[in-house]
Coordinates of C-alpha atoms in Angstrom, one line a residue:
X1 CA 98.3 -17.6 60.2
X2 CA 101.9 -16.0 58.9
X3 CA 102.4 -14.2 56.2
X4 CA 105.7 -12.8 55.4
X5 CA 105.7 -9.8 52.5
X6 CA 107.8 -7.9 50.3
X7 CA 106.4 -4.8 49.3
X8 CA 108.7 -2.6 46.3
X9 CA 108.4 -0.3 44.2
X10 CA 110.1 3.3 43.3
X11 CA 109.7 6.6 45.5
X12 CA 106.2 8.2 45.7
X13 CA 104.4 5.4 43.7
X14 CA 102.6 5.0 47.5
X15 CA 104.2 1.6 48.8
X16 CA 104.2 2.8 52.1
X17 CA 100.6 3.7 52.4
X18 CA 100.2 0.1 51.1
X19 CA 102.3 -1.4 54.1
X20 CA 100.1 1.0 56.4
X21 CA 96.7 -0.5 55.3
X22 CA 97.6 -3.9 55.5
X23 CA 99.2 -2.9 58.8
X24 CA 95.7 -1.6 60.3
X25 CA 93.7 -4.2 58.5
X26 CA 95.9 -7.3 60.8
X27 CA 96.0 -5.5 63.7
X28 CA 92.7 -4.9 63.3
X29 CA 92.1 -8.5 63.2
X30 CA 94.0 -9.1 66.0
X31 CA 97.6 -10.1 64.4
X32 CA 100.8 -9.4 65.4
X33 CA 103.0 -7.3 62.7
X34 CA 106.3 -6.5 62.3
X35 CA 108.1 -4.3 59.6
X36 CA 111.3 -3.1 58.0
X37 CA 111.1 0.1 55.6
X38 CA 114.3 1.5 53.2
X39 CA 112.9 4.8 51.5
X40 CA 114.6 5.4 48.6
X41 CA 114.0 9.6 47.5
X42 CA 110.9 9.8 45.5
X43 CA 112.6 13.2 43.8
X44 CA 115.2 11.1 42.5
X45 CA 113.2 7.7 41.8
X46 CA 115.0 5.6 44.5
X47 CA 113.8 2.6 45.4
X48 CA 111.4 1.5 47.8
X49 CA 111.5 -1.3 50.0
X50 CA 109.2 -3.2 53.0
X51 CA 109.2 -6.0 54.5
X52 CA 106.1 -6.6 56.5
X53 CA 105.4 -9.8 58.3
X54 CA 102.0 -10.8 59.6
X55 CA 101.1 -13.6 62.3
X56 CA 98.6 -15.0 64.8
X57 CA 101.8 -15.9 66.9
X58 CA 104.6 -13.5 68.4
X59 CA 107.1 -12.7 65.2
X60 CA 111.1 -12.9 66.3
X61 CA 112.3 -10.5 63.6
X62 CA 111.3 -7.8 61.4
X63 CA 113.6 -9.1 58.2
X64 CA 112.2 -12.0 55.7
X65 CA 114.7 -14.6 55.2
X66 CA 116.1 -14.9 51.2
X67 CA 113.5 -17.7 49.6
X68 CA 111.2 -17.2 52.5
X69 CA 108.6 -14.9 51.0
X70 CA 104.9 -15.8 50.9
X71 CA 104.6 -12.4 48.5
X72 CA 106.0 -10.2 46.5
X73 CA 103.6 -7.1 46.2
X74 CA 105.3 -4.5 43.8
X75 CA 103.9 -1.4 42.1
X76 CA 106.5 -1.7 39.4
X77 CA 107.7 -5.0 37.2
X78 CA 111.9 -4.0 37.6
X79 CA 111.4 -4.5 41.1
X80 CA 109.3 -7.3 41.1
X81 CA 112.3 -8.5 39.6
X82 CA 114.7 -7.4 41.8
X83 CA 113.7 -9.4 44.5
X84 CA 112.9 -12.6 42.9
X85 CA 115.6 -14.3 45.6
X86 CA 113.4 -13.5 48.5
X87 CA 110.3 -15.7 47.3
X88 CA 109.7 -18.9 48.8
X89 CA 109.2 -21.9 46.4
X90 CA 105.3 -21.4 46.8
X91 CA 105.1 -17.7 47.0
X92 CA 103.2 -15.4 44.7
X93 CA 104.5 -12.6 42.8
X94 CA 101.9 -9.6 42.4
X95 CA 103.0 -7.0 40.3
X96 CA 102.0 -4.0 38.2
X97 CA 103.0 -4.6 34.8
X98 CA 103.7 -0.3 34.6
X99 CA 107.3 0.5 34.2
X100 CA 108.7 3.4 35.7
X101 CA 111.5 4.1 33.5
X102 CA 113.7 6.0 35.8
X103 CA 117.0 5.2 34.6
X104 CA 118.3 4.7 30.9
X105 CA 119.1 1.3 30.9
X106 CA 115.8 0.1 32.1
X107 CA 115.3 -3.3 30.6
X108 CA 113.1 -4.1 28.1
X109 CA 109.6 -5.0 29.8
X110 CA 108.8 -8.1 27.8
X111 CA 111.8 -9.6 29.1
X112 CA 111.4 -8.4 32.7
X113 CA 107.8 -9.7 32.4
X114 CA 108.7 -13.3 30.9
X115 CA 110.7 -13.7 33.8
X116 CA 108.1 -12.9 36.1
X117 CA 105.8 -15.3 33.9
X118 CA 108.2 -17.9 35.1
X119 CA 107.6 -18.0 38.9
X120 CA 105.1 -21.0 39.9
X121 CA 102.3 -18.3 41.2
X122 CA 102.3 -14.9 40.0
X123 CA 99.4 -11.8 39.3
X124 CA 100.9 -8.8 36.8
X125 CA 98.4 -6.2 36.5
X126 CA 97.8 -2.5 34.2
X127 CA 97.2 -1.1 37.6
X128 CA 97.8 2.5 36.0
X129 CA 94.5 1.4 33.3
X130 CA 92.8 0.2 36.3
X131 CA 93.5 3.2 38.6
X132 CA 92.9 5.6 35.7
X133 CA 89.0 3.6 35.1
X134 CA 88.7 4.0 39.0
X135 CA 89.3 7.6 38.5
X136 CA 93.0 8.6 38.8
X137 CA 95.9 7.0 38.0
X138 CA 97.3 7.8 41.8
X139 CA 95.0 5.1 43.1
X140 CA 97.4 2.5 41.4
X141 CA 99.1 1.8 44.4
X142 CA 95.6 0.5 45.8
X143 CA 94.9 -1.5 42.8
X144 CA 97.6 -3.5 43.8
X145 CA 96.7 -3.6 47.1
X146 CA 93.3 -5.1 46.1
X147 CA 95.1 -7.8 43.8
X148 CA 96.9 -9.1 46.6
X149 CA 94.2 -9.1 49.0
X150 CA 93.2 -12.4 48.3
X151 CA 96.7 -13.8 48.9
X152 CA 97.1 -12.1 52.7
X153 CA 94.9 -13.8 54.8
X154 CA 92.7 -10.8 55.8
X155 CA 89.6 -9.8 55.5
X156 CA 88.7 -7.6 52.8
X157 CA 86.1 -5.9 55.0
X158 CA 89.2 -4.9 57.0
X159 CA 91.0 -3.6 54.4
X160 CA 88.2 -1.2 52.9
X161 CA 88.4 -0.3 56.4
X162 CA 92.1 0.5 56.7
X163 CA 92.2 2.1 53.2
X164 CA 88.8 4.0 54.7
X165 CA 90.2 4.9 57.6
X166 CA 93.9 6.2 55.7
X167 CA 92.4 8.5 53.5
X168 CA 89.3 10.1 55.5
X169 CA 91.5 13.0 55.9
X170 CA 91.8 13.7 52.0
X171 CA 87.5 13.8 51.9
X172 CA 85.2 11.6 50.8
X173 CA 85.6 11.7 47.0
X174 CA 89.0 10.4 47.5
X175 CA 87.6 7.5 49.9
X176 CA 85.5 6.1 47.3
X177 CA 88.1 6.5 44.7
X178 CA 91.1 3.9 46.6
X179 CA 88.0 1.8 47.3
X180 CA 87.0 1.5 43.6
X181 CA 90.6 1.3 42.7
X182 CA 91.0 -1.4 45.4
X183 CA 88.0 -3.6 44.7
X184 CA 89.0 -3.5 40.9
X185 CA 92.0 -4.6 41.6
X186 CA 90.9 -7.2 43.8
X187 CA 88.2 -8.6 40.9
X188 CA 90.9 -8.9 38.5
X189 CA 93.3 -11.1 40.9
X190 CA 90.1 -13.4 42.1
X191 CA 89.6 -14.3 38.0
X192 CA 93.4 -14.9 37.8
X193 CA 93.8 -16.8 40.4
X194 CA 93.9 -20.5 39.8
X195 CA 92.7 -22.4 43.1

């Protein structure tokens, strides 16, 4: 087992806490992890990067090779975009389809989209819709984290136990809310992906 994943997105859109659930949920399965963050400042709408890389056998590096990407996870369609290069040939893109318009030359979104719509395997979601249905748009980040949960090769008991386990501090209301937000998005990836 190796997966090798980009996770992107824009400062304070909760990547991070992303990479840290699928972090406890492998080692919690016994895998080996490695990762690489850049922070970009969430005042100022920097970007955010993360290469994670998950495995059954020891990994050499933290950095994933350009075109050697089993997924691109990103909370936000522009940088989805972005880092297109980095997806191997059978890799699957995974992206919110919620701009966040942060400078004033942000590309139109149907065009950003139809070149997302060109990769071989790809899931956009309306993570913010979904989030807001779970109960607050803030659980976006684990929308997506549901709708690539069938794509990572771990359990998804172990993620409800990561995301569990992330959030106890915050109370119990906010538990069950990343959980809904998590499982919805995970429903809506199983019906859109093709086997």
């Amino acid at each position: 087992m190796k997966k090798d994943i980009i996770l992107a997105g824009v400062g304070g859109q909760g990547i991070l806490s992303i990479a840290a659930c699928i972090g406890l949920a492998a080692l919690r399965e016994g895998l080996q992890l490695k990762q690489a963050e850049v922070h970009g400042m969430s005042q100022r709408g920097g970007a955010v990067q993360s290469h994670l890389r998950i495995s059954d056998q020891p990994i050499a590096s933290d950095i994933i090779p350009e075109g050697r990407a089993n997924i691109i996870l990103s909370v936000e369609p522009m940088e989805a975009l972005r880092y297109l290069p980095m997806l191997a040939s059978d890799g699957w893109v995974v992206t919110s389809i919620n701009p966040y318009i942060n400078i004033p030359d942000y590309p139109q979104l149907d065009a950003i989209l139809a070149e997302i719509w060109k990769c071989r395997h790809y899931v956009t979601v309306d993570a913010d819709d979904m989030a807001k249905n779970a109960g607050s748009i803030k659980a976006a980040n684990m929308v997506m984290l549901g709708a690539a949960s069938p794509l990572l090769g771990l359990s998804p008991a172990a993620l409800e136990q990561s995301v569990t386990e992330l959030f106890t501090a915050k109370g119990q209301a906010i538990v069950d809310l990343n959980i809904r937000a998590f499982r919805a998005g995970r429903e809506w990836a199983l019906s859109q992906i093709k086997p």
